């Protein structure tokens, strides 16, 4: 995807591998679940949660009861509202198939979503390397995004990037961002 986004004023730290990491905006929602259904929804060895996570590119984290939920709940966090809605729908579907005391789960509506912080990085590229890194019709960027579970956005040159084009990389996990970052660099080295 090509964008005209300006690099946000984000505080970045450097990993041991030299990858800049910061935080940017995403979305999160609560999915309250009956105690009897937690194990069924999570699945054997976490299989259901892992499947939903991989399908929707969302984090799903079990949380202890608090004043707001009254019981156990899942924190579902994603980069985009669309992905968050898909993950919540999958959780509701699983909850409604639970064999014990089924109460009928609803999907939280978009008004219940809250802003969240997700990890991000950037890579400034010399214009001569951009075509090779992007690939024909964006094939390399698309492949790297899928392989590493990170979203890679092609950004136009601007003052903040020293008038060089750049990539904005967003993801939920540091590992995914670092692998996508290194994958982009490897494309330039070919």
PDB file of C-alpha atoms in Angstrom:
ATOM      1  CA  UNK A   1       0.000   0.000   0.000  1.00  0.00           C
ATOM      2  CA  UNK A   2       1.302   3.433  -0.864  1.00  0.00           C
ATOM      3  CA  UNK A   3       0.543   6.217   1.572  1.00  0.00           C
ATOM      4  CA  UNK A   4       1.265   9.855   2.145  1.00  0.00           C
ATOM      5  CA  UNK A   5       1.384   9.521   5.892  1.00  0.00           C
ATOM      6  CA  UNK A   6       3.917  11.659   7.703  1.00  0.00           C
ATOM      7  CA  UNK A   7       6.135   9.777  10.140  1.00  0.00           C
ATOM      8  CA  UNK A   8       4.497  10.211  13.532  1.00  0.00           C
ATOM      9  CA  UNK A   9       6.450  11.652  16.405  1.00  0.00           C
ATOM     10  CA  UNK A  10       7.041   8.289  18.046  1.00  0.00           C
ATOM     11  CA  UNK A  11       9.755   7.519  20.558  1.00  0.00           C
ATOM     12  CA  UNK A  12      11.732   4.610  19.111  1.00  0.00           C
ATOM     13  CA  UNK A  13      14.162   2.312  20.852  1.00  0.00           C
ATOM     14  CA  UNK A  14      16.661   0.104  19.044  1.00  0.00           C
ATOM     15  CA  UNK A  15      16.699  -3.662  19.429  1.00  0.00           C
ATOM     16  CA  UNK A  16      19.967  -5.586  19.686  1.00  0.00           C
ATOM     17  CA  UNK A  17      19.540  -6.341  15.950  1.00  0.00           C
ATOM     18  CA  UNK A  18      19.348  -2.610  15.130  1.00  0.00           C
ATOM     19  CA  UNK A  19      15.611  -2.491  14.410  1.00  0.00           C
ATOM     20  CA  UNK A  20      13.848   0.677  15.618  1.00  0.00           C
ATOM     21  CA  UNK A  21      10.703  -0.109  17.647  1.00  0.00           C
ATOM     22  CA  UNK A  22       7.994   2.266  18.804  1.00  0.00           C
ATOM     23  CA  UNK A  23       4.283   2.269  19.566  1.00  0.00           C
ATOM     24  CA  UNK A  24       1.401   3.498  17.414  1.00  0.00           C
ATOM     25  CA  UNK A  25      -2.391   3.292  17.430  1.00  0.00           C
ATOM     26  CA  UNK A  26      -4.503   0.154  17.223  1.00  0.00           C
ATOM     27  CA  UNK A  27      -7.747  -1.134  18.795  1.00  0.00           C
ATOM     28  CA  UNK A  28      -8.795  -3.409  21.625  1.00  0.00           C
ATOM     29  CA  UNK A  29     -12.004  -4.804  23.088  1.00  0.00           C
ATOM     30  CA  UNK A  30     -13.134  -6.949  26.002  1.00  0.00           C
ATOM     31  CA  UNK A  31     -14.813 -10.285  25.485  1.00  0.00           C
ATOM     32  CA  UNK A  32     -16.300 -11.418  28.796  1.00  0.00           C
ATOM     33  CA  UNK A  33     -16.645 -15.178  29.110  1.00  0.00           C
ATOM     34  CA  UNK A  34     -18.243 -17.524  31.647  1.00  0.00           C
ATOM     35  CA  UNK A  35     -15.700 -19.431  33.752  1.00  0.00           C
ATOM     36  CA  UNK A  36     -17.161 -22.745  32.495  1.00  0.00           C
ATOM     37  CA  UNK A  37     -16.395 -21.788  28.888  1.00  0.00           C
ATOM     38  CA  UNK A  38     -12.827 -20.486  29.190  1.00  0.00           C
ATOM     39  CA  UNK A  39     -11.150 -23.858  28.534  1.00  0.00           C
ATOM     40  CA  UNK A  40     -13.473 -24.712  25.655  1.00  0.00           C
ATOM     41  CA  UNK A  41     -12.877 -21.351  23.959  1.00  0.00           C
ATOM     42  CA  UNK A  42      -9.100 -21.547  24.430  1.00  0.00           C
ATOM     43  CA  UNK A  43      -9.074 -25.102  23.063  1.00  0.00           C
ATOM     44  CA  UNK A  44      -6.688 -28.005  23.516  1.00  0.00           C
ATOM     45  CA  UNK A  45      -3.166 -26.615  23.925  1.00  0.00           C
ATOM     46  CA  UNK A  46      -4.538 -23.173  23.013  1.00  0.00           C
ATOM     47  CA  UNK A  47      -5.506 -24.380  19.538  1.00  0.00           C
ATOM     48  CA  UNK A  48      -8.660 -22.284  19.129  1.00  0.00           C
ATOM     49  CA  UNK A  49      -7.012 -19.064  20.270  1.00  0.00           C
ATOM     50  CA  UNK A  50      -3.957 -19.721  18.077  1.00  0.00           C
ATOM     51  CA  UNK A  51      -6.175 -20.369  15.038  1.00  0.00           C
ATOM     52  CA  UNK A  52      -8.156 -17.159  15.597  1.00  0.00           C
ATOM     53  CA  UNK A  53      -4.950 -15.216  16.231  1.00  0.00           C
ATOM     54  CA  UNK A  54      -3.367 -16.460  13.005  1.00  0.00           C
ATOM     55  CA  UNK A  55      -6.545 -15.896  10.942  1.00  0.00           C
ATOM     56  CA  UNK A  56      -7.285 -12.394  12.179  1.00  0.00           C
ATOM     57  CA  UNK A  57      -3.810 -11.135  13.150  1.00  0.00           C
ATOM     58  CA  UNK A  58      -5.124 -10.223  16.633  1.00  0.00           C
ATOM     59  CA  UNK A  59      -3.748 -10.801  20.113  1.00  0.00           C
ATOM     60  CA  UNK A  60      -6.062 -12.718  22.428  1.00  0.00           C
ATOM     61  CA  UNK A  61      -5.054 -12.663  26.079  1.00  0.00           C
ATOM     62  CA  UNK A  62      -7.031 -14.198  28.970  1.00  0.00           C
ATOM     63  CA  UNK A  63      -7.504 -11.763  31.859  1.00  0.00           C
ATOM     64  CA  UNK A  64      -8.480 -12.209  35.488  1.00  0.00           C
ATOM     65  CA  UNK A  65     -11.787 -10.804  36.751  1.00  0.00           C
ATOM     66  CA  UNK A  66     -11.953  -7.076  37.444  1.00  0.00           C
ATOM     67  CA  UNK A  67     -14.663  -4.633  38.516  1.00  0.00           C
ATOM     68  CA  UNK A  68     -15.762  -3.945  34.949  1.00  0.00           C
ATOM     69  CA  UNK A  69     -16.128  -7.557  33.796  1.00  0.00           C
ATOM     70  CA  UNK A  70     -17.116  -9.409  36.954  1.00  0.00           C
ATOM     71  CA  UNK A  71     -15.530 -12.585  35.567  1.00  0.00           C
ATOM     72  CA  UNK A  72     -12.737 -13.803  33.336  1.00  0.00           C
ATOM     73  CA  UNK A  73     -12.415 -12.057  30.014  1.00  0.00           C
ATOM     74  CA  UNK A  74     -10.303 -11.973  26.888  1.00  0.00           C
ATOM     75  CA  UNK A  75      -8.428  -8.845  25.891  1.00  0.00           C
ATOM     76  CA  UNK A  76      -8.541  -8.829  22.104  1.00  0.00           C
ATOM     77  CA  UNK A  77      -6.156  -6.374  20.452  1.00  0.00           C
ATOM     78  CA  UNK A  78      -5.666  -5.664  16.758  1.00  0.00           C
ATOM     79  CA  UNK A  79      -4.254  -3.132  14.349  1.00  0.00           C
ATOM     80  CA  UNK A  80      -7.576  -2.558  12.600  1.00  0.00           C
ATOM     81  CA  UNK A  81     -11.233  -2.564  13.628  1.00  0.00           C
ATOM     82  CA  UNK A  82     -12.014  -5.067  10.853  1.00  0.00           C
ATOM     83  CA  UNK A  83      -9.578  -7.644  12.262  1.00  0.00           C
ATOM     84  CA  UNK A  84     -10.809  -7.022  15.788  1.00  0.00           C
ATOM     85  CA  UNK A  85     -14.425  -7.588  14.710  1.00  0.00           C
ATOM     86  CA  UNK A  86     -13.464 -10.881  13.018  1.00  0.00           C
ATOM     87  CA  UNK A  87     -11.667 -12.149  16.132  1.00  0.00           C
ATOM     88  CA  UNK A  88     -14.566 -11.184  18.412  1.00  0.00           C
ATOM     89  CA  UNK A  89     -17.059 -12.910  16.078  1.00  0.00           C
ATOM     90  CA  UNK A  90     -14.973 -16.109  16.180  1.00  0.00           C
ATOM     91  CA  UNK A  91     -14.827 -16.000  19.984  1.00  0.00           C
ATOM     92  CA  UNK A  92     -18.608 -15.496  20.195  1.00  0.00           C
ATOM     93  CA  UNK A  93     -19.194 -18.386  17.800  1.00  0.00           C
ATOM     94  CA  UNK A  94     -16.998 -20.667  19.930  1.00  0.00           C
ATOM     95  CA  UNK A  95     -18.687 -19.528  23.125  1.00  0.00           C
ATOM     96  CA  UNK A  96     -22.093 -20.264  21.635  1.00  0.00           C
ATOM     97  CA  UNK A  97     -20.963 -23.807  20.779  1.00  0.00           C
ATOM     98  CA  UNK A  98     -19.732 -24.492  24.326  1.00  0.00           C
ATOM     99  CA  UNK A  99     -21.362 -27.662  25.702  1.00  0.00           C
ATOM    100  CA  UNK A 100     -21.877 -26.370  29.260  1.00  0.00           C
ATOM    101  CA  UNK A 101     -24.635 -23.881  30.186  1.00  0.00           C
ATOM    102  CA  UNK A 102     -24.702 -21.936  26.959  1.00  0.00           C
ATOM    103  CA  UNK A 103     -25.820 -18.356  27.604  1.00  0.00           C
ATOM    104  CA  UNK A 104     -25.565 -16.943  24.069  1.00  0.00           C
ATOM    105  CA  UNK A 105     -22.568 -14.702  23.477  1.00  0.00           C
ATOM    106  CA  UNK A 106     -22.885 -11.482  21.516  1.00  0.00           C
ATOM    107  CA  UNK A 107     -20.149  -9.777  19.551  1.00  0.00           C
ATOM    108  CA  UNK A 108     -19.136  -6.496  21.214  1.00  0.00           C
ATOM    109  CA  UNK A 109     -20.164  -3.560  19.033  1.00  0.00           C
ATOM    110  CA  UNK A 110     -17.683  -1.108  17.560  1.00  0.00           C
ATOM    111  CA  UNK A 111     -18.663   1.554  20.132  1.00  0.00           C
ATOM    112  CA  UNK A 112     -17.118  -0.699  22.787  1.00  0.00           C
ATOM    113  CA  UNK A 113     -13.710  -0.734  21.069  1.00  0.00           C
ATOM    114  CA  UNK A 114     -10.990   1.260  22.776  1.00  0.00           C
ATOM    115  CA  UNK A 115      -7.807   2.747  21.350  1.00  0.00           C
ATOM    116  CA  UNK A 116      -4.724   0.617  22.075  1.00  0.00           C
ATOM    117  CA  UNK A 117      -1.019   0.829  21.475  1.00  0.00           C
ATOM    118  CA  UNK A 118       0.623  -1.575  19.025  1.00  0.00           C
ATOM    119  CA  UNK A 119       4.239  -1.939  17.987  1.00  0.00           C
ATOM    120  CA  UNK A 120       5.665  -0.262  14.905  1.00  0.00           C
ATOM    121  CA  UNK A 121       8.921   0.379  13.088  1.00  0.00           C
ATOM    122  CA  UNK A 122      10.172   2.221  10.033  1.00  0.00           C
ATOM    123  CA  UNK A 123      12.778   1.690   7.342  1.00  0.00           C
ATOM    124  CA  UNK A 124      14.015   4.561   5.183  1.00  0.00           C
ATOM    125  CA  UNK A 125      15.070   3.386   1.724  1.00  0.00           C
ATOM    126  CA  UNK A 126      17.137   4.872  -1.078  1.00  0.00           C
ATOM    127  CA  UNK A 127      14.853   5.510  -4.081  1.00  0.00           C
ATOM    128  CA  UNK A 128      17.024   3.248  -6.271  1.00  0.00           C
ATOM    129  CA  UNK A 129      16.213   0.260  -4.022  1.00  0.00           C
ATOM    130  CA  UNK A 130      12.501   0.849  -3.558  1.00  0.00           C
ATOM    131  CA  UNK A 131      11.369  -0.985  -6.717  1.00  0.00           C
ATOM    132  CA  UNK A 132      13.396  -4.095  -5.921  1.00  0.00           C
ATOM    133  CA  UNK A 133      12.165  -4.149  -2.324  1.00  0.00           C
ATOM    134  CA  UNK A 134       8.507  -3.637  -3.267  1.00  0.00           C
ATOM    135  CA  UNK A 135       8.575  -6.141  -6.138  1.00  0.00           C
ATOM    136  CA  UNK A 136       6.343  -6.381  -9.171  1.00  0.00           C
ATOM    137  CA  UNK A 137       2.883  -5.058  -8.227  1.00  0.00           C
ATOM    138  CA  UNK A 138       3.911  -5.080  -4.558  1.00  0.00           C
ATOM    139  CA  UNK A 139       4.556  -8.840  -4.528  1.00  0.00           C
ATOM    140  CA  UNK A 140       7.549  -8.711  -2.162  1.00  0.00           C
ATOM    141  CA  UNK A 141       5.833  -6.467   0.374  1.00  0.00           C
ATOM    142  CA  UNK A 142       2.673  -8.602   0.267  1.00  0.00           C
ATOM    143  CA  UNK A 143       4.672 -11.815   0.697  1.00  0.00           C
ATOM    144  CA  UNK A 144       6.724 -10.432   3.580  1.00  0.00           C
ATOM    145  CA  UNK A 145       3.569  -9.148   5.302  1.00  0.00           C
ATOM    146  CA  UNK A 146       1.969 -12.573   5.111  1.00  0.00           C
ATOM    147  CA  UNK A 147       5.085 -14.520   6.050  1.00  0.00           C
ATOM    148  CA  UNK A 148       5.831 -12.443   9.115  1.00  0.00           C
ATOM    149  CA  UNK A 149       2.388 -11.350  10.331  1.00  0.00           C
ATOM    150  CA  UNK A 150       3.220  -7.647  10.106  1.00  0.00           C
ATOM    151  CA  UNK A 151       1.655  -4.940   7.978  1.00  0.00           C
ATOM    152  CA  UNK A 152       4.066  -3.080   5.697  1.00  0.00           C
ATOM    153  CA  UNK A 153       3.053   0.270   4.248  1.00  0.00           C
ATOM    154  CA  UNK A 154       4.990   2.030   1.525  1.00  0.00           C
ATOM    155  CA  UNK A 155       5.289   5.729   2.314  1.00  0.00           C
ATOM    156  CA  UNK A 156       6.239   8.571   0.018  1.00  0.00           C
ATOM    157  CA  UNK A 157       9.283  10.723   0.591  1.00  0.00           C
ATOM    158  CA  UNK A 158       8.808  13.612   3.000  1.00  0.00           C
ATOM    159  CA  UNK A 159      10.882  16.072   5.007  1.00  0.00           C
ATOM    160  CA  UNK A 160      10.877  13.837   8.100  1.00  0.00           C
ATOM    161  CA  UNK A 161      12.428  10.961   6.103  1.00  0.00           C
ATOM    162  CA  UNK A 162      15.087  13.168   4.515  1.00  0.00           C
ATOM    163  CA  UNK A 163      13.103  13.155   1.250  1.00  0.00           C
ATOM    164  CA  UNK A 164      13.578   9.410   0.919  1.00  0.00           C
ATOM    165  CA  UNK A 165      10.739   6.885   0.551  1.00  0.00           C
ATOM    166  CA  UNK A 166      10.157   4.716   3.593  1.00  0.00           C
ATOM    167  CA  UNK A 167       8.285   1.724   4.940  1.00  0.00           C
ATOM    168  CA  UNK A 168       6.029   1.865   7.994  1.00  0.00           C
ATOM    169  CA  UNK A 169       5.812  -1.578   9.639  1.00  0.00           C
ATOM    170  CA  UNK A 170       3.077  -2.334  12.187  1.00  0.00           C
ATOM    171  CA  UNK A 171       2.491  -5.495  14.172  1.00  0.00           C
ATOM    172  CA  UNK A 172       1.356  -6.917  17.461  1.00  0.00           C
ATOM    173  CA  UNK A 173       4.559  -8.717  18.314  1.00  0.00           C
ATOM    174  CA  UNK A 174       8.136  -7.456  18.308  1.00  0.00           C
ATOM    175  CA  UNK A 175       9.300 -10.667  16.622  1.00  0.00           C
ATOM    176  CA  UNK A 176       6.963 -10.148  13.637  1.00  0.00           C
ATOM    177  CA  UNK A 177       8.136  -6.585  13.089  1.00  0.00           C
ATOM    178  CA  UNK A 178      11.811  -7.515  13.348  1.00  0.00           C
ATOM    179  CA  UNK A 179      11.399 -10.396  10.866  1.00  0.00           C
ATOM    180  CA  UNK A 180       9.538  -8.169   8.374  1.00  0.00           C
ATOM    181  CA  UNK A 181      12.194  -5.446   8.774  1.00  0.00           C
ATOM    182  CA  UNK A 182      15.023  -7.910   8.135  1.00  0.00           C
ATOM    183  CA  UNK A 183      13.066  -9.421   5.228  1.00  0.00           C
ATOM    184  CA  UNK A 184      12.847  -5.979   3.586  1.00  0.00           C
ATOM    185  CA  UNK A 185      16.582  -5.467   4.006  1.00  0.00           C
ATOM    186  CA  UNK A 186      17.265  -8.890   2.485  1.00  0.00           C
ATOM    187  CA  UNK A 187      15.168  -7.904  -0.563  1.00  0.00           C
ATOM    188  CA  UNK A 188      17.401  -4.854  -1.023  1.00  0.00           C
ATOM    189  CA  UNK A 189      20.515  -7.016  -0.803  1.00  0.00           C
ATOM    190  CA  UNK A 190      19.439  -9.298  -3.650  1.00  0.00           C
TER     191      UNK A 190
END
